[in-house]
Amino acid sequence: MTPEPVPLLRVENLQVHFPVYSGVIAQKEVGRVRAVDGVSFSVMPGETLGLVGESGCGKSTTGLALLRMLEPTGGQIVFEGTDITRFDRKQMLPIRRRMQMVYQDPFGSLNPRMTVADIVGEPLDVHRIGDSGARRAKVLDLLSTVGLTKEMAGRYPHEFSGGQRQRIAIARALAVEPALLICDEPVSALDVSIQAQVVNLLQDLQARMGIGTIFIAHDLAVVRHISDRIAVMYLGQIVEIAKRETLYARPLHPYTQALLSAIPIPSPAIEAARPRQIVTGEVPSALNPPSGCRFHTRCPVAMARCKTEIPALTALGDGQAVSCHLHPG
Amino acid sequence: MKRLLVRLLREKPLGAAGAVICLVFLFCGIFADFLAPYGYNQISLLNRVKPPSGQFFFGTDNLGRDVFSRCLYGAQLSVIIGFSGAALATAISAVIGIVSGYLGGKTDLVTQRFVDAWMSFPELIILIVVVSVLGPGMGQIIVVLGLLLGIGGSRIIRGTVVSVRENMYVHAAQSMGAGTLRILWRHVLPNVMPPLIVLFTNRVGAVILAESGLSFLGFGVPPPAPTWGGMLSGSGRAYMYQGPWLALAPGLCLTFVVYAIAMLGDALRDLLDPRMRGSR
């Protein structure tokens, strides 16, 4: 019997709440925005987990909490076998070397006053890896890895296009050879023609270096292309998680079904003929989420029980898990 | 540096003119001892209130002192007071502004209320009180002007820092584990350089003007030190009708220098911003 493989990252019941205060002098907490409310998943070494959901569902917040850029309100983050949920700044330093982030906006995530070489070399500098000669060599190496030339090392970010900037950001993230890469919508700010290049680059690098990746996105076509497994989030919770093939072939949660039916197909005939599951209304406020199943206010197949009873995320075999009363396991 | 000069000439003619005037001003200030044909307090009672001539370029004052020489020595005092005062003011603004803006929260709240309180005092009154307590002198003026302008100016830097802090590259640096000092030095400071440079140049002018104002009121560097402000208020005002050059010479020096510094500051701000490279 082979031993159970150890996940690179395990997240248990993660919660990130933002308290809302009222009053000027004697501040009183009047409510909480439950941006992330009980999220659990794991990432294996070298695996890509896609995290999808519409704006405001908490996917970016989850990413920031994993990096401890936001304080988790509750739950557990276990990275490489170590519980880092309550690590302080100093304890986090060696961990930060192992997990890196690529941000959404390549125009904002690069310091306009640093050269490309300084930007890419900064993580090496921060973690004091190698001497200046070795760092320089590593930086040039990284630039060629992401498809940029050595001559570009001395230039400033504003001299590059969006796609090139995102390559610089990727080179920076890879500089310390992390085990986990968190990509927060890395291509949604790019032109469609450039998106494919950057996604392919990420996929290629990841396969070559064996980096576990959390790919946060709202574009289901991109996620499908790059992910091994996909978790669908709605209002701060994971409603369904499954292997890529399973999720796209047999989505079980009504929200996942609605999301998938919203992907445009580049053929008017098929587009017109296929059934659409349309979800009406707005996403409820995370300040005051609906009782029971959070999706029941918009769910086309909601039952009486959905209003009162919270469905648990139930494993259905083959790595698929759904939180819906229609699929009690 | 060489490229910066070329670009200054090509893209910012007004700034280049300002730079030339500033250089002349600096040169005069530093080498006043060699350039001045007469001593700043060399009295010649035979040549009282003489108009400008080949012998006395800017004429003479009521005690027969050469106004040109006094303007040169005045430049020396203005250079010393202007640059040290502005350097002190900018450094104070940068430290208070960056710490308060970057740390935010309670630190920011407390610091900013202190700055509010400080700014609500009328500057001139503080200056006059301090000078009357400590006695007039160059050192006092530099420190008091530096503190006064520095604390007020920190508001500008803080505002910039608050917006710089929210940039994703600061988040990126935090998430890669960079320490606060490193972030302040490598990410925040370079991105608040444009306002700092403008603030500094603005302050050089302001300090020179404030010193002149103090000297005009008699609280500045005590006579016979030849400050421009002192020359304006002393012989310049008393003998304005007999010898208009007595007021014109220091007044024009002051105007030209302050204007030139401001022009140079504006040009530098644009040139130092890599995003503005190649643009006009």
Coordinates of C-alpha atoms in Angstrom, one line a residue:
Chain A
M1 CA 0.0 0.0 0.0
T2 CA 1.4 3.4 -1.0
P3 CA 1.4 6.0 1.7
E4 CA -1.1 8.9 1.4
P5 CA 0.6 11.6 -0.6
V6 CA 1.3 14.7 1.5
P7 CA -0.4 17.8 0.1
L8 CA 1.7 20.9 -0.6
L9 CA -1.0 23.1 0.9
R10 CA -4.0 22.2 2.9
V11 CA -6.7 24.7 3.8
E12 CA -9.2 23.9 6.4
N13 CA -12.4 25.9 7.0
L14 CA -10.6 29.2 6.2
Q15 CA -12.5 32.3 7.2
V16 CA -11.6 35.9 6.4
H17 CA -14.1 38.4 7.9
F18 CA -13.8 42.2 7.7
P19 CA -15.5 43.8 10.7
V20 CA -17.6 46.9 9.9
Y21 CA -17.5 49.6 12.5
S22 CA -19.8 52.3 13.4
G23 CA -19.4 55.4 15.6
V24 CA -16.4 57.8 15.8
I25 CA -15.1 57.6 19.4
A26 CA -16.5 54.4 20.9
Q27 CA -16.3 52.2 17.8
K28 CA -18.7 49.3 17.8
E29 CA -18.7 46.4 15.5
V30 CA -22.0 46.4 13.7
G31 CA -21.4 43.6 11.2
R32 CA -18.9 41.5 9.3
V33 CA -18.3 41.1 5.7
R34 CA -17.8 37.4 5.4
A35 CA -15.5 37.5 2.3
V36 CA -14.3 34.0 2.8
D37 CA -16.4 31.8 5.1
G38 CA -15.3 28.3 5.5
V39 CA -13.2 27.3 2.6
S40 CA -11.4 24.0 2.5
F41 CA -9.2 22.6 -0.2
S42 CA -5.7 21.2 -0.8
V43 CA -3.1 21.4 -3.5
M44 CA -0.7 18.6 -4.3
P45 CA 2.9 19.3 -5.3
G46 CA 3.0 20.2 -9.0
E47 CA -0.8 20.4 -9.3
T48 CA -2.8 23.3 -10.6
L49 CA -6.0 24.2 -8.8
G50 CA -8.3 26.6 -10.6
L51 CA -10.3 28.9 -8.3
V52 CA -13.3 30.4 -10.1
G53 CA -16.3 32.5 -9.3
E54 CA -17.8 35.8 -10.1
S55 CA -16.5 39.1 -8.8
G56 CA -16.7 39.5 -5.1
C57 CA -17.0 35.8 -4.3
G58 CA -13.8 35.8 -2.2
K59 CA -11.3 34.1 -4.5
S60 CA -8.7 36.9 -4.4
T61 CA -9.2 37.3 -0.7
T62 CA -8.5 33.6 -0.3
G63 CA -5.2 34.0 -2.2
L64 CA -4.2 37.0 -0.1
A65 CA -5.0 35.1 3.1
L66 CA -2.9 32.1 2.0
L67 CA 0.1 34.5 1.7
R68 CA -0.9 36.0 5.1
M69 CA -1.3 39.4 3.5
L70 CA -4.7 39.4 5.2
E71 CA -5.3 38.0 8.7
P72 CA -7.4 34.8 8.6
T73 CA -10.3 35.1 11.0
G74 CA -10.5 31.4 11.5
G75 CA -9.5 28.0 10.1
Q76 CA -6.1 26.6 9.3
I77 CA -3.5 26.9 6.6
V78 CA -1.1 24.1 6.5
F79 CA 1.8 24.6 4.1
E80 CA 4.4 21.8 3.5
G81 CA 3.2 20.1 6.7
T82 CA 3.5 23.3 8.8
D83 CA 0.5 25.2 10.2
I84 CA 1.3 28.8 9.2
T85 CA -2.1 30.3 10.2
R86 CA -0.7 32.2 13.2
F87 CA 2.9 32.6 12.1
D88 CA 4.3 36.1 12.8
R89 CA 6.3 38.2 10.3
K90 CA 9.6 36.6 11.2
Q91 CA 8.3 33.1 11.0
M92 CA 6.7 33.8 7.7
L93 CA 10.0 34.9 6.0
P94 CA 11.3 31.4 5.1
I95 CA 7.7 30.5 4.1
R96 CA 7.5 33.5 1.7
R97 CA 10.4 32.1 -0.1
R98 CA 8.4 29.0 -0.9
M99 CA 5.2 30.7 -2.1
Q100 CA 5.1 33.5 -4.6
M101 CA 2.3 35.5 -6.2
V102 CA 1.6 36.8 -9.7
Y103 CA -0.8 39.7 -9.6
Q104 CA -3.6 40.7 -11.9
D105 CA -2.5 44.1 -13.1
P106 CA 1.0 44.0 -14.6
F107 CA 1.0 47.8 -14.8
G108 CA 0.7 48.2 -11.1
S109 CA 2.7 45.3 -9.8
L110 CA 6.1 46.4 -11.1
N111 CA 7.8 49.4 -9.5
P112 CA 8.1 52.0 -12.3
R113 CA 11.4 53.3 -10.8
M114 CA 13.2 50.0 -10.8
T115 CA 14.9 48.3 -13.8
V116 CA 13.7 44.9 -14.9
A117 CA 16.9 43.3 -13.5
D118 CA 16.3 44.9 -10.1
I119 CA 12.6 43.8 -10.1
V120 CA 13.3 40.2 -11.0
G121 CA 16.3 40.1 -8.7
E122 CA 14.5 41.6 -5.7
P123 CA 13.3 38.3 -4.2
L124 CA 16.9 37.0 -4.4
D125 CA 18.1 40.1 -2.7
V126 CA 15.4 40.0 0.1
H127 CA 16.2 36.3 0.8
R128 CA 19.9 36.9 0.5
I129 CA 20.4 34.1 -2.1
G130 CA 23.8 34.1 -3.8
D131 CA 26.3 37.0 -4.3
S132 CA 25.6 39.8 -6.7
G133 CA 27.3 38.0 -9.6
A134 CA 25.2 34.9 -9.1
R135 CA 22.1 36.9 -8.7
R136 CA 22.8 38.8 -12.0
A137 CA 23.4 35.5 -13.8
K138 CA 20.2 34.1 -12.3
V139 CA 18.2 37.1 -13.4
L140 CA 19.4 36.9 -17.0
D141 CA 18.6 33.2 -17.0
L142 CA 15.1 33.9 -15.7
L143 CA 14.5 36.5 -18.4
S144 CA 15.4 34.1 -21.1
T145 CA 13.2 31.4 -19.4
V146 CA 10.1 33.7 -19.7
G147 CA 11.0 34.7 -23.2
L148 CA 12.6 38.0 -22.8
T149 CA 16.1 39.0 -23.9
K150 CA 19.2 40.0 -21.9
E151 CA 19.1 43.5 -23.4
M152 CA 15.8 44.1 -21.7
A153 CA 17.4 43.8 -18.2
G154 CA 18.3 47.5 -17.9
R155 CA 15.0 48.9 -19.1
Y156 CA 12.1 50.2 -17.0
P157 CA 8.6 48.6 -16.9
H158 CA 6.9 51.4 -18.8
E159 CA 8.9 50.4 -21.9
F160 CA 7.1 47.0 -22.1
S161 CA 3.7 45.8 -23.2
G162 CA 1.2 44.2 -20.8
G163 CA 2.2 40.7 -21.8
Q164 CA 5.9 41.4 -21.4
R165 CA 5.3 43.0 -18.0
Q166 CA 3.4 39.9 -16.9
R167 CA 6.4 37.8 -18.1
I168 CA 8.6 40.0 -15.9
A169 CA 6.2 39.5 -12.9
I170 CA 6.3 35.7 -13.6
A171 CA 10.2 35.8 -13.7
R172 CA 10.2 37.6 -10.4
A173 CA 7.9 35.0 -8.8
L174 CA 10.0 32.1 -10.1
A175 CA 13.3 33.7 -8.9
V176 CA 13.3 32.0 -5.5
E177 CA 12.1 28.7 -7.0
P178 CA 8.9 28.5 -5.0
A179 CA 6.9 25.4 -4.4
L180 CA 3.6 27.2 -4.6
L181 CA 2.6 29.9 -7.1
I182 CA -0.6 31.9 -6.5
C183 CA -1.8 33.6 -9.7
D184 CA -4.5 36.1 -9.1
E185 CA -6.2 36.6 -12.4
P186 CA -2.8 36.8 -14.2
V187 CA -4.2 37.2 -17.6
S188 CA -7.6 39.0 -17.2
A189 CA -5.9 42.4 -17.7
L190 CA -4.3 41.3 -21.0
D191 CA -5.5 41.2 -24.6
V192 CA -7.0 37.9 -25.6
S193 CA -4.2 37.2 -28.1
I194 CA -1.6 37.7 -25.4
Q195 CA -3.6 35.8 -22.8
A196 CA -2.9 32.5 -24.6
Q197 CA 0.9 33.2 -24.7
V198 CA 1.1 33.9 -21.0
V199 CA -1.1 31.0 -20.0
N200 CA 1.0 28.6 -22.2
L201 CA 4.2 30.1 -20.6
L202 CA 2.8 29.5 -17.1
Q203 CA 1.7 26.0 -18.0
D204 CA 5.1 25.2 -19.6
L205 CA 7.1 26.5 -16.7
Q206 CA 5.0 24.8 -14.2
A207 CA 5.3 21.5 -15.8
R208 CA 9.1 21.9 -16.1
M209 CA 9.6 23.1 -12.5
G210 CA 6.9 21.1 -10.8
I211 CA 5.4 24.1 -9.1
G212 CA 2.0 23.7 -7.4
T213 CA -0.3 26.5 -8.6
I214 CA -3.5 28.2 -7.5
F215 CA -4.9 29.8 -10.5
I216 CA -7.5 32.4 -9.6
A217 CA -9.7 33.5 -12.5
H218 CA -13.2 34.2 -13.7
D219 CA -12.6 33.1 -17.2
L220 CA -13.7 29.5 -17.4
A221 CA -12.1 28.8 -20.7
V222 CA -8.6 29.8 -19.4
V223 CA -9.1 27.9 -16.2
R224 CA -10.1 24.8 -18.2
H225 CA -7.0 25.0 -20.2
I226 CA -4.6 25.2 -17.3
S227 CA -6.1 23.5 -14.3
D228 CA -5.9 19.9 -13.1
R229 CA -8.7 20.5 -10.6
I230 CA -11.2 23.3 -10.3
A231 CA -13.0 24.8 -7.3
V232 CA -16.0 26.9 -7.8
M233 CA -16.7 29.6 -5.3
Y234 CA -19.9 31.4 -4.5
L235 CA -20.2 34.1 -1.9
G236 CA -17.2 33.1 0.2
Q237 CA -17.7 29.4 0.0
I238 CA -16.7 26.5 -2.3
V239 CA -19.8 25.1 -3.8
E240 CA -18.2 22.4 -6.0
I241 CA -14.7 21.0 -6.4
A242 CA -13.7 18.4 -9.0
K243 CA -11.2 17.3 -11.5
R244 CA -11.2 19.4 -14.7
E245 CA -12.7 16.7 -16.9
T246 CA -15.4 15.7 -14.4
L247 CA -16.4 19.3 -13.7
Y248 CA -16.8 20.2 -17.3
A249 CA -18.5 16.9 -18.3
R250 CA -20.7 16.5 -15.3
P251 CA -21.2 19.7 -13.2
L252 CA -23.5 18.9 -10.3
H253 CA -24.1 22.2 -8.5
P254 CA -26.7 24.4 -10.1
Y255 CA -24.3 27.4 -9.9
T256 CA -21.6 25.5 -11.7
Q257 CA -24.0 24.5 -14.3
A258 CA -25.1 28.1 -14.8
L259 CA -21.5 29.2 -15.0
L260 CA -20.6 26.6 -17.6
S261 CA -23.6 27.4 -19.7
A262 CA -22.5 31.0 -19.8
I263 CA -19.2 30.2 -21.6
P264 CA -19.7 31.5 -25.1
I265 CA -19.2 29.0 -27.9
P266 CA -17.7 30.4 -31.1
S267 CA -20.4 29.0 -33.3
P268 CA -23.8 30.8 -33.6
A269 CA -25.6 27.6 -34.5
I270 CA -24.5 25.6 -31.5
E271 CA -24.8 28.7 -29.3
A272 CA -28.4 29.2 -30.2
A273 CA -29.4 25.5 -29.9
R274 CA -27.8 24.7 -26.5
P275 CA -29.8 25.0 -23.3
R276 CA -28.9 28.0 -21.2
Q277 CA -29.3 28.0 -17.5
I278 CA -29.8 31.6 -16.6
V279 CA -29.3 32.8 -13.0
T280 CA -31.3 36.0 -12.3
G281 CA -30.7 38.6 -9.7
E282 CA -27.7 40.0 -8.0
V283 CA -25.1 38.3 -5.7
P284 CA -26.4 38.8 -2.2
S285 CA -24.3 40.9 0.2
A286 CA -21.5 39.1 2.1
L287 CA -22.4 41.3 5.0
N288 CA -25.6 39.5 5.5
P289 CA -25.5 36.2 3.5
P290 CA -28.7 34.2 2.9
S291 CA -29.6 31.6 5.4
G292 CA -29.3 27.9 4.5
C293 CA -27.6 27.4 1.2
R294 CA -26.2 30.7 0.1
F295 CA -27.3 30.2 -3.5
H296 CA -30.9 29.5 -2.7
T297 CA -32.0 33.1 -3.5
R298 CA -30.9 32.7 -7.1
C299 CA -31.1 28.9 -7.6
P300 CA -33.5 27.7 -10.3
V301 CA -34.1 24.4 -8.5
A302 CA -34.2 25.6 -4.9
M303 CA -36.3 23.6 -2.5
A304 CA -37.9 24.5 0.9
R305 CA -35.0 22.9 2.7
C306 CA -32.4 25.1 1.0
K307 CA -33.6 28.1 2.9
T308 CA -33.0 26.6 6.3
E309 CA -30.4 24.0 6.1
I310 CA -26.8 24.6 5.1
P311 CA -25.6 21.9 2.7
A312 CA -22.2 20.4 3.6
L313 CA -19.5 19.9 1.0
T314 CA -20.0 16.2 0.3
A315 CA -17.5 14.0 -1.4
L316 CA -19.1 12.0 -4.2
G317 CA -16.1 10.0 -5.3
D318 CA -13.5 10.6 -8.0
G319 CA -12.4 13.7 -6.3
Q320 CA -15.7 15.5 -6.8
A321 CA -17.4 17.2 -3.9
V322 CA -20.5 19.3 -4.0
S323 CA -22.4 21.3 -1.4
C324 CA -26.0 20.9 -2.6
H325 CA -29.1 19.2 -1.1
L326 CA -29.7 17.6 -4.5
H327 CA -26.6 15.6 -4.1
P328 CA -26.5 14.3 -0.6
G329 CA -23.8 11.8 -1.4
Chain B
M1 CA 24.1 62.6 -15.5
K2 CA 25.4 63.8 -18.9
R3 CA 22.3 62.6 -20.6
L4 CA 20.2 64.4 -18.0
L5 CA 22.0 67.7 -18.9
V6 CA 21.4 67.2 -22.6
R7 CA 17.8 66.4 -22.0
L8 CA 17.5 69.5 -19.7
L9 CA 18.8 71.7 -22.5
R10 CA 16.7 70.1 -25.2
E11 CA 13.4 69.5 -23.5
K12 CA 13.2 72.2 -20.9
P13 CA 14.7 75.5 -22.0
L14 CA 13.1 77.3 -19.2
G15 CA 14.5 74.9 -16.7
A16 CA 17.9 75.2 -18.3
A17 CA 17.7 79.0 -18.0
G18 CA 16.8 78.4 -14.3
A19 CA 19.8 76.1 -13.9
V20 CA 22.1 78.7 -15.4
I21 CA 20.9 81.4 -13.0
C22 CA 21.1 78.9 -10.1
L23 CA 24.7 78.1 -11.1
V24 CA 25.6 81.8 -11.3
F25 CA 24.0 82.3 -7.9
L26 CA 25.9 79.4 -6.4
F27 CA 29.1 80.5 -8.0
C28 CA 28.7 84.0 -6.7
G29 CA 27.8 82.7 -3.3
I30 CA 30.7 80.3 -3.0
F31 CA 33.4 82.6 -4.4
A32 CA 32.0 85.9 -3.1
D33 CA 35.3 86.5 -1.3
F34 CA 37.2 86.5 -4.5
L35 CA 34.6 88.1 -6.8
A36 CA 33.7 91.1 -4.7
P37 CA 35.8 94.2 -5.6
Y38 CA 35.2 95.7 -2.1
G39 CA 34.6 94.3 1.4
Y40 CA 30.9 94.1 2.3
N41 CA 31.4 96.5 5.2
Q42 CA 34.0 98.7 3.5
I43 CA 32.8 102.3 4.2
S44 CA 33.8 105.1 1.9
L45 CA 32.2 108.4 3.1
L46 CA 33.3 110.2 0.0
N47 CA 31.2 107.9 -2.2
R48 CA 27.8 108.0 -0.5
V49 CA 24.7 107.1 -2.6
K50 CA 26.5 107.1 -5.9
P51 CA 24.6 105.7 -8.9
P52 CA 25.8 102.6 -10.8
S53 CA 29.0 103.3 -12.7
G54 CA 32.1 101.5 -13.9
Q55 CA 33.7 101.8 -10.5
F56 CA 30.6 100.7 -8.5
F57 CA 28.5 98.4 -10.7
F58 CA 25.3 98.6 -8.6
G59 CA 26.2 102.0 -7.0
T60 CA 26.8 102.7 -3.4
D61 CA 24.6 103.0 -0.3
N62 CA 24.3 105.7 2.3
L63 CA 27.5 104.7 4.0
G64 CA 29.4 104.5 0.7
R65 CA 29.5 100.7 0.7
D66 CA 29.6 99.0 -2.7
V67 CA 26.2 97.5 -3.4
F68 CA 27.5 95.0 -5.9
S69 CA 29.9 93.5 -3.3
R70 CA 27.2 93.5 -0.7
C71 CA 24.9 91.6 -3.2
L72 CA 27.6 89.0 -3.8
Y73 CA 28.1 88.5 0.0
G74 CA 24.3 88.5 0.3
A75 CA 24.2 85.6 -2.2
Q76 CA 26.7 83.7 0.0
L77 CA 24.4 84.1 3.1
S78 CA 21.3 83.2 1.0
V79 CA 23.0 80.0 -0.4
I80 CA 24.0 78.9 3.1
I81 CA 20.7 79.7 4.7
G82 CA 18.5 78.6 1.7
F83 CA 20.2 75.3 1.1
S84 CA 20.7 74.2 4.7
G85 CA 17.2 75.4 5.7
A86 CA 15.6 73.6 2.7
A87 CA 17.6 70.5 3.2
L88 CA 16.6 70.3 6.8
A89 CA 13.0 71.1 5.9
T90 CA 12.8 68.4 3.2
A91 CA 14.5 65.8 5.3
I92 CA 12.0 66.4 8.1
S93 CA 9.1 66.3 5.7
A94 CA 10.3 63.1 4.1
V95 CA 10.8 61.3 7.5
I96 CA 7.5 62.4 9.0
G97 CA 5.6 62.0 5.8
I98 CA 6.9 58.6 4.9
V99 CA 6.6 57.1 8.4
S100 CA 3.2 58.5 9.0
G101 CA 1.8 57.7 5.6
Y102 CA 3.2 54.2 5.3
L103 CA 2.5 53.0 8.9
G104 CA -1.0 54.5 8.9
G105 CA -3.4 53.7 11.6
K106 CA -2.9 55.2 15.1
T107 CA 0.6 56.4 14.3
D108 CA -0.7 58.4 11.4
L109 CA -3.6 59.8 13.4
V110 CA -1.5 61.0 16.2
T111 CA 1.2 62.4 14.0
Q112 CA -1.2 64.2 11.7
R113 CA -3.0 65.9 14.7
F114 CA 0.4 67.1 15.9
V115 CA 1.1 68.4 12.4
D116 CA -2.3 70.1 12.4
A117 CA -1.6 71.8 15.7
W118 CA 1.8 72.9 14.5
M119 CA 0.5 74.3 11.2
S120 CA -2.2 76.3 12.9
F121 CA 0.5 78.6 14.5
P122 CA 1.3 81.6 12.3
E123 CA 4.9 81.0 11.1
L124 CA 6.1 84.5 11.4
I125 CA 5.0 84.8 15.0
I126 CA 6.9 81.6 16.0
L127 CA 10.0 82.8 14.2
I128 CA 9.9 86.2 15.9
V129 CA 9.3 84.6 19.3
V130 CA 12.2 82.1 18.8
V131 CA 14.6 84.7 17.5
S132 CA 13.7 87.1 20.4
V133 CA 14.4 84.3 22.9
L134 CA 17.5 82.8 21.3
G135 CA 18.8 86.1 19.8
P136 CA 19.3 86.7 16.1
G137 CA 21.7 84.5 14.2
M138 CA 22.1 82.3 11.2
G139 CA 21.9 79.0 13.0
Q140 CA 18.6 79.8 14.8
I141 CA 17.1 80.9 11.5
I142 CA 18.1 77.7 9.7
V143 CA 16.8 75.4 12.4
V144 CA 13.5 77.3 13.0
L145 CA 12.8 77.7 9.3
G146 CA 13.7 74.1 8.6
L147 CA 11.4 72.9 11.4
L148 CA 8.6 75.2 10.4
L149 CA 8.5 74.4 6.7
G150 CA 9.5 70.8 7.3
I151 CA 6.6 69.9 9.5
G152 CA 4.1 71.7 7.3
G153 CA 5.5 70.1 4.1
S154 CA 5.3 66.6 5.6
R155 CA 1.6 66.7 4.7
I156 CA 2.4 66.8 1.0
I157 CA 4.7 63.8 1.3
R158 CA 2.3 61.9 3.4
G159 CA -0.4 62.3 0.8
T160 CA 1.8 60.9 -1.9
V161 CA 3.0 58.0 0.3
V162 CA -0.6 57.0 1.1
S163 CA -1.3 56.6 -2.6
V164 CA 2.1 54.9 -3.3
R165 CA 1.5 52.5 -0.5
E166 CA -1.6 51.1 -2.2
N167 CA 0.3 50.2 -5.3
M168 CA 0.5 46.5 -6.1
Y169 CA 4.3 46.6 -6.2
V170 CA 4.3 47.5 -2.6
H171 CA 2.0 44.6 -1.9
A172 CA 4.3 42.4 -4.0
A173 CA 7.3 43.4 -2.0
Q174 CA 5.5 42.7 1.3
S175 CA 4.4 39.3 0.1
M176 CA 7.9 38.4 -1.0
G177 CA 9.0 39.1 2.6
A178 CA 10.8 42.5 2.2
G179 CA 11.3 44.3 5.4
T180 CA 9.6 47.7 6.1
L181 CA 12.9 49.6 5.8
R182 CA 13.6 48.0 2.5
I183 CA 10.2 48.8 1.2
L184 CA 10.4 52.4 2.3
W185 CA 13.9 52.8 0.8
R186 CA 13.5 50.9 -2.5
H187 CA 9.8 51.3 -3.3
V188 CA 8.3 54.2 -1.4
L189 CA 11.1 56.8 -1.4
P190 CA 11.9 56.6 -5.2
N191 CA 8.3 57.1 -6.0
V192 CA 7.9 60.2 -3.8
M193 CA 11.1 61.7 -5.2
P194 CA 9.2 64.0 -7.7
P195 CA 7.2 65.8 -4.9
L196 CA 10.4 65.8 -2.7
I197 CA 12.4 67.5 -5.4
V198 CA 9.8 70.1 -6.0
L199 CA 9.3 70.5 -2.3
F200 CA 13.1 71.0 -1.9
T201 CA 13.4 73.6 -4.6
N202 CA 10.2 75.3 -3.4
R203 CA 11.7 75.4 0.1
V204 CA 15.0 76.9 -1.0
G205 CA 13.1 79.8 -2.4
A206 CA 10.8 80.0 0.6
V207 CA 13.6 79.9 3.1
I208 CA 15.5 82.7 1.2
L209 CA 12.3 84.7 1.1
A210 CA 11.5 84.1 4.8
E211 CA 15.0 85.0 5.8
S212 CA 14.7 88.2 3.8
G213 CA 11.4 88.9 5.5
L214 CA 12.9 88.4 8.9
S215 CA 15.9 90.6 8.1
F216 CA 13.5 93.2 6.7
L217 CA 11.7 93.2 10.1
G218 CA 15.0 93.3 11.9
F219 CA 14.9 89.7 13.2
G220 CA 17.3 88.2 10.7
V221 CA 21.0 87.9 10.6
P222 CA 22.1 91.1 12.4
P223 CA 23.8 93.9 10.5
P224 CA 26.3 94.6 9.2
A225 CA 25.9 91.2 7.6
P226 CA 24.8 91.9 4.0
T227 CA 21.5 89.9 3.6
W228 CA 19.3 90.9 0.7
G229 CA 16.3 91.3 3.0
G230 CA 18.4 93.5 5.3
M231 CA 19.6 95.6 2.4
L232 CA 16.0 96.1 1.3
S233 CA 14.8 97.2 4.6
G234 CA 17.9 99.2 5.7
S235 CA 19.4 101.6 3.2
G236 CA 17.0 100.4 0.4
R237 CA 13.9 101.7 2.1
A238 CA 15.4 104.7 3.7
Y239 CA 17.1 106.0 0.6
M240 CA 14.7 104.7 -2.0
Y241 CA 14.1 108.1 -3.5
Q242 CA 17.7 109.3 -3.5
G243 CA 19.1 106.0 -4.8
P244 CA 16.5 103.5 -6.3
W245 CA 19.3 101.1 -7.1
L246 CA 19.7 100.5 -3.3
A247 CA 16.3 98.7 -3.3
L248 CA 16.4 97.4 -6.9
A249 CA 19.6 95.5 -6.7
P250 CA 18.9 93.2 -3.8
G251 CA 15.2 93.0 -4.8
L252 CA 16.1 91.8 -8.4
C253 CA 18.7 89.3 -7.0
L254 CA 16.0 87.8 -4.8
T255 CA 13.4 87.7 -7.6
F256 CA 15.7 86.1 -10.1
V257 CA 17.1 83.5 -7.8
V258 CA 13.8 82.4 -6.3
Y259 CA 12.2 82.2 -9.8
A260 CA 15.1 80.3 -11.3
I261 CA 15.1 77.7 -8.5
A262 CA 11.4 77.1 -9.0
M263 CA 11.9 76.7 -12.8
L264 CA 14.7 74.2 -12.2
G265 CA 12.7 72.3 -9.7
D266 CA 9.8 71.9 -12.1
A267 CA 12.1 70.8 -14.9
L268 CA 13.9 68.3 -12.7
R269 CA 10.7 66.7 -11.5
D270 CA 9.6 66.0 -15.1
L271 CA 13.0 64.7 -16.2
L272 CA 13.6 62.4 -13.2
D273 CA 10.3 60.6 -13.9
P274 CA 11.2 57.6 -16.1
R275 CA 7.7 57.6 -17.5
M276 CA 8.1 61.1 -18.9
R277 CA 11.3 60.1 -20.7
G278 CA 11.2 61.4 -24.3
S279 CA 8.1 63.5 -23.7
R280 CA 8.0 67.2 -23.5

